mmCIF file of C-alpha atoms in Angstrom:
data_model
loop_
_atom_site.group_PDB
_atom_site.id
_atom_site.type_symbol
_atom_site.label_atom_id
_atom_site.label_comp_id
_atom_site.label_asym_id
_atom_site.label_seq_id
_atom_site.Cartn_x
_atom_site.Cartn_y
_atom_site.Cartn_z
ATOM 1 C CA MET A 1 0.000 0.000 0.000
ATOM 2 C CA SER A 2 2.557 2.519 -1.078
ATOM 3 C CA ASP A 3 0.109 4.597 -3.087
ATOM 4 C CA HIS A 4 -1.939 6.443 -0.507
ATOM 5 C CA SER A 5 -4.593 8.839 -1.603
ATOM 6 C CA GLU A 6 -3.033 11.270 0.942
ATOM 7 C CA HIS A 7 -5.601 13.987 1.580
ATOM 8 C CA HIS A 8 -6.544 14.119 -2.059
ATOM 9 C CA ILE A 9 -9.355 16.615 -2.278
ATOM 10 C CA VAL A 10 -11.142 16.599 -5.614
ATOM 11 C CA PRO A 11 -11.831 20.138 -6.858
ATOM 12 C CA LYS A 12 -15.516 21.087 -6.877
ATOM 13 C CA ARG A 13 -15.533 21.856 -10.593
ATOM 14 C CA VAL A 14 -14.840 18.160 -11.279
ATOM 15 C CA TYR A 15 -18.040 17.264 -9.422
ATOM 16 C CA PHE A 16 -20.042 19.860 -11.328
ATOM 17 C CA ALA A 17 -18.637 18.720 -14.683
ATOM 18 C CA VAL A 18 -19.494 15.081 -13.905
ATOM 19 C CA PHE A 19 -22.948 16.125 -12.692
ATOM 20 C CA ALA A 20 -23.682 18.095 -15.883
ATOM 21 C CA THR A 21 -22.574 15.135 -18.025
ATOM 22 C CA LEU A 22 -24.741 12.712 -16.042
ATOM 23 C CA ILE A 23 -27.831 14.907 -16.405
ATOM 24 C CA ALA A 24 -27.207 15.431 -20.126
ATOM 25 C CA MET A 25 -26.709 11.702 -20.730
ATOM 26 C CA THR A 26 -29.936 10.901 -18.834
ATOM 27 C CA TRP A 27 -31.979 12.978 -21.260
ATOM 28 C CA VAL A 28 -29.953 11.740 -24.246
ATOM 29 C CA THR A 29 -30.723 8.136 -23.328
ATOM 30 C CA ALA A 30 -34.418 9.008 -22.832
ATOM 31 C CA TRP A 31 -34.532 10.721 -26.234
ATOM 32 C CA VAL A 32 -32.554 8.086 -28.159
ATOM 33 C CA SER A 33 -34.927 5.378 -26.892
ATOM 34 C CA THR A 34 -37.682 6.992 -28.981
ATOM 35 C CA VAL A 35 -35.640 6.568 -32.180
ATOM 36 C CA ASP A 36 -36.057 3.183 -33.835
ATOM 37 C CA LEU A 37 -32.573 1.659 -34.051
ATOM 38 C CA GLY A 38 -33.883 -1.891 -34.039
ATOM 39 C CA ARG A 39 -31.733 -4.231 -31.983
ATOM 40 C CA LEU A 40 -29.167 -1.468 -31.437
ATOM 41 C CA ASN A 41 -31.462 0.386 -29.000
ATOM 42 C CA ILE A 42 -30.528 -1.754 -26.021
ATOM 43 C CA PHE A 43 -26.800 -1.543 -26.823
ATOM 44 C CA VAL A 44 -26.959 2.256 -27.004
ATOM 45 C CA ALA A 45 -28.968 2.396 -23.749
ATOM 46 C CA LEU A 46 -26.530 0.082 -21.945
ATOM 47 C CA SER A 47 -23.459 1.888 -23.330
ATOM 48 C CA ILE A 48 -24.768 5.203 -22.004
ATOM 49 C CA ALA A 49 -25.577 3.572 -18.634
ATOM 50 C CA ILE A 50 -22.082 2.043 -18.415
ATOM 51 C CA PHE A 51 -20.522 5.413 -19.298
ATOM 52 C CA LYS A 52 -22.595 7.169 -16.608
ATOM 53 C CA ALA A 53 -21.802 4.494 -14.006
ATOM 54 C CA SER A 54 -18.077 4.757 -14.827
ATOM 55 C CA LEU A 55 -18.156 8.515 -14.211
ATOM 56 C CA VAL A 56 -19.866 7.994 -10.841
ATOM 57 C CA ILE A 57 -17.388 5.251 -9.809
ATOM 58 C CA LEU A 58 -14.274 7.144 -10.920
ATOM 59 C CA PHE A 59 -15.105 10.646 -9.675
ATOM 60 C CA PHE A 60 -17.984 10.651 -7.153
ATOM 61 C CA MET A 61 -16.681 7.466 -5.512
ATOM 62 C CA HIS A 62 -13.051 8.621 -5.786
ATOM 63 C CA VAL A 63 -11.823 5.335 -7.273
ATOM 64 C CA LYS A 64 -9.679 7.297 -9.750
ATOM 65 C CA TYR A 65 -7.805 8.761 -6.765
ATOM 66 C CA GLY A 66 -7.940 5.561 -4.676
ATOM 67 C CA THR A 67 -5.315 2.943 -3.890
ATOM 68 C CA LYS A 68 -4.453 0.150 -6.311
ATOM 69 C CA LEU A 69 -6.034 -2.358 -3.953
ATOM 70 C CA THR A 70 -9.364 -0.489 -4.071
ATOM 71 C CA LYS A 71 -9.202 -0.443 -7.875
ATOM 72 C CA MET A 72 -8.509 -4.152 -7.938
ATOM 73 C CA ILE A 73 -11.477 -4.940 -5.686
ATOM 74 C CA VAL A 74 -13.787 -2.859 -7.897
ATOM 75 C CA LEU A 75 -12.524 -4.557 -11.058
ATOM 76 C CA ALA A 76 -12.788 -8.017 -9.463
ATOM 77 C CA GLY A 77 -16.408 -7.298 -8.530
ATOM 78 C CA LEU A 78 -17.246 -6.166 -12.049
ATOM 79 C CA TYR A 79 -15.418 -9.178 -13.494
ATOM 80 C CA TRP A 80 -17.593 -11.591 -11.498
ATOM 81 C CA LEU A 81 -20.729 -9.681 -12.509
ATOM 82 C CA ILE A 82 -19.725 -9.999 -16.178
ATOM 83 C CA LEU A 83 -19.081 -13.739 -15.696
ATOM 84 C CA LEU A 84 -22.543 -14.143 -14.162
ATOM 85 C CA LEU A 85 -24.364 -12.232 -16.901
ATOM 86 C CA PHE A 86 -22.266 -13.202 -19.922
ATOM 87 C CA ILE A 87 -22.019 -16.955 -19.379
ATOM 88 C CA ALA A 88 -25.697 -17.306 -18.454
ATOM 89 C CA MET A 89 -26.807 -15.198 -21.429
ATOM 90 C CA CYS A 90 -24.543 -17.102 -23.856
ATOM 91 C CA ASP A 91 -26.462 -20.212 -22.872
ATOM 92 C CA LEU A 92 -29.898 -18.609 -23.221
ATOM 93 C CA TRP A 93 -29.126 -16.800 -26.498
ATOM 94 C CA THR A 94 -27.749 -19.846 -28.283
ATOM 95 C CA ARG A 95 -30.219 -22.512 -27.135
ATOM 96 C CA THR A 96 -32.546 -21.979 -30.082
ATOM 97 C CA TRP A 97 -29.815 -21.979 -32.737
ATOM 98 C CA MET A 98 -29.705 -25.747 -33.164
ATOM 99 C CA GLY A 99 -33.460 -26.313 -33.438
ATOM 100 C CA VAL A 100 -33.255 -29.029 -30.824
ATOM 101 C CA PRO A 101 -36.518 -29.635 -28.953
ATOM 102 C CA GLY A 102 -36.604 -29.097 -25.175
ATOM 103 C CA ARG A 103 -35.692 -25.416 -25.167
ATOM 104 C CA MET B 1 4.030 -1.862 3.751
ATOM 105 C CA ALA B 2 7.155 -1.544 5.876
ATOM 106 C CA SER B 3 6.399 2.060 6.749
ATOM 107 C CA HIS B 4 3.287 0.993 8.667
ATOM 108 C CA VAL B 5 5.142 -1.413 10.907
ATOM 109 C CA VAL B 6 6.794 1.472 12.660
ATOM 110 C CA ALA B 7 4.521 2.297 15.577
ATOM 111 C CA HIS B 8 3.304 5.840 15.883
ATOM 112 C CA LYS B 9 4.650 7.253 19.126
ATOM 113 C CA PRO B 10 3.028 10.543 20.039
ATOM 114 C CA ALA B 11 5.497 13.238 20.982
ATOM 115 C CA GLU B 12 5.324 14.867 24.399
ATOM 116 C CA HIS B 13 3.079 17.788 23.480
ATOM 117 C CA GLU B 14 1.281 16.293 20.533
ATOM 118 C CA PRO B 15 -2.521 16.267 21.055
ATOM 119 C CA VAL B 16 -4.011 12.797 21.480
ATOM 120 C CA ASN B 17 -5.564 11.511 18.266
ATOM 121 C CA THR B 18 -8.911 10.234 19.551
ATOM 122 C CA THR B 19 -10.200 9.045 16.193
ATOM 123 C CA LEU B 20 -7.214 6.834 15.331
ATOM 124 C CA ARG B 21 -7.729 3.281 16.596
ATOM 125 C CA HIS B 22 -4.687 1.757 18.254
ATOM 126 C CA HIS B 23 -4.336 -1.083 15.740
ATOM 127 C CA PHE B 24 -3.743 1.298 12.839
ATOM 128 C CA ALA B 25 -0.412 2.944 12.174
ATOM 129 C CA SER B 26 -1.806 6.146 10.691
ATOM 130 C CA ASP B 27 -4.996 7.986 9.755
ATOM 131 C CA GLU B 28 -4.298 7.143 6.112
ATOM 132 C CA GLN B 29 -3.990 3.434 6.813
ATOM 133 C CA GLN B 30 -7.192 3.499 8.876
ATOM 134 C CA LYS B 31 -9.043 5.233 6.057
ATOM 135 C CA ASP B 32 -7.660 2.861 3.404
ATOM 136 C CA ALA B 33 -8.834 -0.108 5.468
ATOM 137 C CA ALA B 34 -12.335 1.378 5.777
ATOM 138 C CA THR B 35 -12.478 2.120 2.037
ATOM 139 C CA ILE B 36 -11.454 -1.423 1.145
ATOM 140 C CA GLY B 37 -14.004 -2.880 3.568
ATOM 141 C CA MET B 38 -16.758 -0.695 2.158
ATOM 142 C CA TRP B 39 -15.894 -1.695 -1.397
ATOM 143 C CA VAL B 40 -15.922 -5.389 -0.499
ATOM 144 C CA PHE B 41 -19.443 -4.829 0.873
ATOM 145 C CA LEU B 42 -20.443 -2.978 -2.303
ATOM 146 C CA VAL B 43 -19.122 -5.873 -4.413
ATOM 147 C CA THR B 44 -21.492 -8.217 -2.543
ATOM 148 C CA GLU B 45 -24.239 -5.698 -3.322
ATOM 149 C CA ILE B 46 -23.273 -5.762 -7.004
ATOM 150 C CA MET B 47 -23.760 -9.533 -6.999
ATOM 151 C CA PHE B 48 -27.012 -9.182 -5.012
ATOM 152 C CA PHE B 49 -28.517 -6.891 -7.651
ATOM 153 C CA GLY B 50 -26.679 -8.865 -10.358
ATOM 154 C CA GLY B 51 -28.949 -11.868 -9.810
ATOM 155 C CA LEU B 52 -32.013 -9.721 -10.442
ATOM 156 C CA PHE B 53 -30.425 -8.185 -13.533
ATOM 157 C CA LEU B 54 -29.712 -11.697 -14.841
ATOM 158 C CA ALA B 55 -33.365 -12.689 -14.252
ATOM 159 C CA TYR B 56 -34.366 -9.533 -16.135
ATOM 160 C CA PHE B 57 -32.125 -10.252 -19.150
ATOM 161 C CA ALA B 58 -33.138 -13.921 -19.246
ATOM 162 C CA TYR B 59 -36.878 -13.184 -19.342
ATOM 163 C CA ARG B 60 -36.519 -10.178 -21.605
ATOM 164 C CA GLN B 61 -34.823 -12.275 -24.274
ATOM 165 C CA ALA B 62 -37.402 -15.048 -23.810
ATOM 166 C CA TYR B 63 -40.468 -12.765 -24.070
ATOM 167 C CA PRO B 64 -39.338 -9.596 -25.889
ATOM 168 C CA ALA B 65 -42.830 -8.568 -27.013
ATOM 169 C CA ALA B 66 -44.324 -8.788 -23.511
ATOM 170 C CA PHE B 67 -41.417 -6.792 -22.052
ATOM 171 C CA ALA B 68 -41.587 -4.124 -24.763
ATOM 172 C CA SER B 69 -45.296 -3.418 -24.413
ATOM 173 C CA ALA B 70 -45.325 -3.717 -20.600
ATOM 174 C CA SER B 71 -42.401 -1.269 -20.417
ATOM 175 C CA GLY B 72 -44.547 1.140 -22.438
ATOM 176 C CA LYS B 73 -46.877 1.317 -19.413
ATOM 177 C CA THR B 74 -44.189 3.070 -17.358
ATOM 178 C CA ASN B 75 -44.069 6.850 -17.379
ATOM 179 C CA LEU B 76 -40.926 7.941 -19.235
ATOM 180 C CA TRP B 77 -41.122 11.570 -18.081
ATOM 181 C CA LEU B 78 -41.449 10.648 -14.412
ATOM 182 C CA GLY B 79 -38.622 8.128 -14.811
ATOM 183 C CA ALA B 80 -36.285 10.652 -16.444
ATOM 184 C CA ALA B 81 -37.223 13.363 -13.925
ATOM 185 C CA ASN B 82 -36.614 10.969 -11.049
ATOM 186 C CA THR B 83 -33.224 9.969 -12.500
ATOM 187 C CA THR B 84 -32.359 13.675 -12.556
ATOM 188 C CA VAL B 85 -33.435 14.049 -8.908
ATOM 189 C CA LEU B 86 -31.294 11.076 -7.867
ATOM 190 C CA ILE B 87 -28.242 12.396 -9.741
ATOM 191 C CA CYS B 88 -28.749 15.740 -7.949
ATOM 192 C CA SER B 89 -28.725 13.885 -4.628
ATOM 193 C CA SER B 90 -25.483 12.178 -5.673
ATOM 194 C CA LEU B 91 -23.985 15.609 -6.379
ATOM 195 C CA THR B 92 -25.056 16.976 -2.974
ATOM 196 C CA MET B 93 -23.596 13.841 -1.352
ATOM 197 C CA ALA B 94 -20.279 14.338 -3.168
ATOM 198 C CA LEU B 95 -20.311 17.985 -2.043
ATOM 199 C CA ALA B 96 -21.057 16.862 1.534
ATOM 200 C CA VAL B 97 -17.921 14.679 1.505
ATOM 201 C CA HIS B 98 -16.036 17.617 0.002
ATOM 202 C CA ALA B 99 -17.263 19.938 2.785
ATOM 203 C CA ALA B 100 -16.336 17.334 5.422
ATOM 204 C CA SER B 101 -12.821 17.002 4.006
ATOM 205 C CA LEU B 102 -12.383 20.773 4.377
ATOM 206 C CA GLY B 103 -13.890 20.774 7.881
ATOM 207 C CA LYS B 104 -16.821 23.011 6.890
ATOM 208 C CA LYS B 105 -19.399 21.827 9.408
ATOM 209 C CA THR B 106 -22.378 24.005 8.421
ATOM 210 C CA LEU B 107 -21.931 23.216 4.758
ATOM 211 C CA LEU B 108 -21.647 19.500 5.558
ATOM 212 C CA VAL B 109 -24.953 19.540 7.457
ATOM 213 C CA ILE B 110 -26.654 21.521 4.671
ATOM 214 C CA PHE B 111 -25.520 19.104 1.959
ATOM 215 C CA LEU B 112 -26.495 16.046 4.015
ATOM 216 C CA VAL B 113 -29.961 17.516 4.596
ATOM 217 C CA LEU B 114 -30.260 18.327 0.871
ATOM 218 C CA THR B 115 -29.282 14.735 0.028
ATOM 219 C CA LEU B 116 -31.985 13.473 2.391
ATOM 220 C CA MET B 117 -34.592 15.812 0.857
ATOM 221 C CA LEU B 118 -33.737 14.858 -2.716
ATOM 222 C CA GLY B 119 -33.838 11.180 -1.762
ATOM 223 C CA GLY B 120 -37.258 11.794 -0.224
ATOM 224 C CA ALA B 121 -38.436 13.505 -3.412
ATOM 225 C CA PHE B 122 -37.271 10.480 -5.415
ATOM 226 C CA LEU B 123 -39.217 8.055 -3.222
ATOM 227 C CA GLY B 124 -42.241 10.372 -3.327
ATOM 228 C CA VAL B 125 -42.326 10.152 -7.129
ATOM 229 C CA LYS B 126 -41.751 6.387 -6.871
ATOM 230 C CA ALA B 127 -44.716 6.083 -4.492
ATOM 231 C CA TYR B 128 -46.857 8.024 -6.977
ATOM 232 C CA GLU B 129 -45.792 5.656 -9.763
ATOM 233 C CA TYR B 130 -46.530 2.581 -7.609
ATOM 234 C CA HIS B 131 -49.970 3.998 -6.823
ATOM 235 C CA ASP B 132 -50.564 4.612 -10.516
ATOM 236 C CA LYS B 133 -49.680 0.977 -11.288
ATOM 237 C CA TRP B 134 -51.963 -0.189 -8.474
ATOM 238 C CA VAL B 135 -55.046 1.663 -9.714
ATOM 239 C CA HIS B 136 -54.410 0.455 -13.283
ATOM 240 C CA HIS B 137 -54.280 -3.193 -12.115
ATOM 241 C CA GLU B 138 -50.667 -3.490 -13.257
ATOM 242 C CA VAL B 139 -49.528 -5.190 -10.055
ATOM 243 C CA PRO B 140 -49.096 -8.928 -10.738
ATOM 244 C CA GLY B 141 -51.793 -10.975 -9.056
ATOM 245 C CA ALA B 142 -55.422 -12.038 -9.381
ATOM 246 C CA HIS B 143 -56.561 -8.645 -10.724
ATOM 247 C CA PHE B 144 -53.662 -8.103 -13.121
ATOM 248 C CA GLU B 145 -54.531 -6.478 -16.439
ATOM 249 C CA CYS B 146 -52.274 -5.204 -19.178
ATOM 250 C CA GLU B 147 -54.509 -3.307 -21.574
ATOM 251 C CA GLY B 148 -53.383 -3.563 -25.182
ATOM 252 C CA CYS B 149 -50.244 -5.516 -24.288
ATOM 253 C CA ASP B 150 -48.698 -7.998 -26.720
ATOM 254 C CA ASP B 151 -48.220 -11.415 -25.152
ATOM 255 C CA ALA B 152 -50.121 -10.160 -22.071
ATOM 256 C CA GLY B 153 -49.758 -13.584 -20.456
ATOM 257 C CA HIS B 154 -46.081 -12.904 -19.849
ATOM 258 C CA ALA B 155 -46.490 -9.229 -18.924
ATOM 259 C CA PRO B 156 -46.651 -10.037 -15.165
ATOM 260 C CA LEU B 157 -43.025 -11.202 -15.459
ATOM 261 C CA PHE B 158 -42.001 -7.686 -16.424
ATOM 262 C CA PHE B 159 -44.009 -6.111 -13.623
ATOM 263 C CA SER B 160 -42.732 -8.620 -11.040
ATOM 264 C CA LEU B 161 -39.181 -7.658 -11.984
ATOM 265 C CA TYR B 162 -40.169 -3.978 -12.083
ATOM 266 C CA PHE B 163 -41.521 -4.071 -8.524
ATOM 267 C CA GLY B 164 -38.782 -6.405 -7.288
ATOM 268 C CA MET B 165 -35.904 -4.349 -8.658
ATOM 269 C CA THR B 166 -37.261 -0.867 -7.929
ATOM 270 C CA GLY B 167 -38.495 -2.157 -4.554
ATOM 271 C CA LEU B 168 -35.071 -3.463 -3.564
ATOM 272 C CA HIS B 169 -33.581 -0.183 -4.775
ATOM 273 C CA ALA B 170 -36.110 1.792 -2.705
ATOM 274 C CA THR B 171 -35.322 -0.386 0.346
ATOM 275 C CA HIS B 172 -31.679 0.588 -0.026
ATOM 276 C CA MET B 173 -32.719 4.234 -0.102
ATOM 277 C CA LEU B 174 -34.823 3.835 3.073
ATOM 278 C CA ILE B 175 -31.817 2.303 4.844
ATOM 279 C CA GLY B 176 -29.814 5.232 3.483
ATOM 280 C CA PHE B 177 -32.291 7.701 5.055
ATOM 281 C CA VAL B 178 -31.758 6.181 8.507
ATOM 282 C CA ILE B 179 -27.972 6.427 8.159
ATOM 283 C CA LEU B 180 -28.278 9.966 6.769
ATOM 284 C CA VAL B 181 -30.262 11.121 9.820
ATOM 285 C CA ILE B 182 -27.597 9.626 12.123
ATOM 286 C CA LEU B 183 -24.855 11.360 10.107
ATOM 287 C CA ILE B 184 -26.683 14.707 10.221
ATOM 288 C CA VAL B 185 -26.972 14.485 14.034
ATOM 289 C CA LYS B 186 -23.298 13.534 14.384
ATOM 290 C CA ALA B 187 -22.187 16.247 11.978
ATOM 291 C CA GLN B 188 -24.252 18.813 13.885
ATOM 292 C CA LYS B 189 -22.524 17.722 17.103
ATOM 293 C CA GLY B 190 -19.183 18.338 15.399
ATOM 294 C CA GLU B 191 -18.006 14.730 15.614
ATOM 295 C CA PHE B 192 -16.309 14.833 12.226
ATOM 296 C CA THR B 193 -12.933 16.453 11.696
ATOM 297 C CA THR B 194 -10.720 16.941 8.643
ATOM 298 C CA LYS B 195 -8.666 14.009 9.982
ATOM 299 C CA TRP B 196 -11.666 11.709 10.467
ATOM 300 C CA TYR B 197 -14.899 11.921 8.514
ATOM 301 C CA THR B 198 -14.804 8.293 7.393
ATOM 302 C CA PRO B 199 -18.528 7.596 8.079
ATOM 303 C CA VAL B 200 -19.517 10.472 5.764
ATOM 304 C CA GLU B 201 -17.206 9.235 3.030
ATOM 305 C CA MET B 202 -18.248 5.576 3.369
ATOM 306 C CA PHE B 203 -21.926 6.505 3.309
ATOM 307 C CA GLY B 204 -21.155 8.532 0.182
ATOM 308 C CA LEU B 205 -19.907 5.338 -1.482
ATOM 309 C CA TYR B 206 -23.147 3.579 -0.523
ATOM 310 C CA TRP B 207 -25.309 6.425 -1.798
ATOM 311 C CA HIS B 208 -23.471 6.625 -5.129
ATOM 312 C CA PHE B 209 -23.805 2.858 -5.482
ATOM 313 C CA VAL B 210 -27.581 3.157 -5.087
ATOM 314 C CA ASP B 211 -27.460 5.878 -7.755
ATOM 315 C CA ILE B 212 -25.564 3.546 -10.116
ATOM 316 C CA VAL B 213 -28.190 0.812 -9.677
ATOM 317 C CA TRP B 214 -30.840 3.313 -10.759
ATOM 318 C CA ILE B 215 -28.701 4.432 -13.718
ATOM 319 C CA PHE B 216 -29.159 0.867 -15.029
ATOM 320 C CA LEU B 217 -32.766 0.383 -13.888
ATOM 321 C CA PHE B 218 -33.981 3.487 -15.728
ATOM 322 C CA PRO B 219 -33.079 2.433 -19.304
ATOM 323 C CA LEU B 220 -33.840 -1.252 -18.678
ATOM 324 C CA LEU B 221 -37.305 -0.764 -17.179
ATOM 325 C CA TYR B 222 -38.550 2.486 -18.734
ATOM 326 C CA LEU B 223 -36.936 2.656 -22.157
ATOM 327 C CA ILE B 224 -37.658 -0.631 -23.948
ATOM 328 C CA ASP B 225 -38.942 -0.142 -27.474
ATOM 329 C CA ARG B 226 -40.139 3.439 -26.914
ATOM 330 C CA SER B 227 -40.098 4.159 -30.643
ATOM 331 C CA HIS B 228 -43.132 1.876 -30.937
ATOM 332 C CA THR B 229 -44.885 2.181 -27.603
ATOM 333 C CA GLY B 230 -44.493 5.960 -27.655
ATOM 334 C CA LEU B 231 -43.964 8.569 -24.971
ATOM 335 C CA LYS B 232 -46.105 8.690 -21.880
#
């Protein structure tokens, strides 16, 4: 633990910039949902959500200024979440591809 | 690591550090330990909500038509407005931590109270939405109806997940209110110093986490197939 966050105080303008981006992206995602992009709609919606969540984690939750151990714990948590969602969804998405009964 | 092994011996006239527990070498180490512990807790929370998100994705891909038309029953404007309110409360929480780190007591109390009020406004809107669903028979059960829904037989799945996920999220906010009130009282008493405001900062992590959950709930529950179901 050699990389302490030693009294790192994030300047207020960073918070306001993140806040403005979050608000803007909220209304962008609401608007873009009304445009028919077919199957792309959910990918756009999730990309915007992931972008917003990343801003909150990095700046509001100070992970950007945190120790390496904190960063590793956050990434490990997200890694397990991706394993849970991705592996389960790979199964569900591909079950119908073979036309085998018993779906 | 080696630097922490050296015990901190207070000098003759150094004031006693009452907020540093004896098993920590320094304020920094104590704070790092708290941050790591809080994040480990939040990771368990990620997995807790993760199970519900998996259930959501599994049923959404199985019954896309039911999910699309049932999602059209939610109120997009209220959802977007409520997301805005919650992001505002995240900002006031971040500013509360900022005020605490600078030792500005009055400002800290003001921002904590603002966070509580914005959280209350969010749950107020949520309660209105729940009531709206109730009177329109959109709560799964014996009297469930989904007027004009495609594949209405599977629409209760969407609403079960809607109430389950937003309900669990709202429960987290209620727990947050209790902790916020405790923090406001402690802050008012002047218990937090620039050296030790760990409870404020750790609660901030919790509050932002709850915000992140909503950042995902909003597009997944309110914004499915809006180009066809239209704005409401």
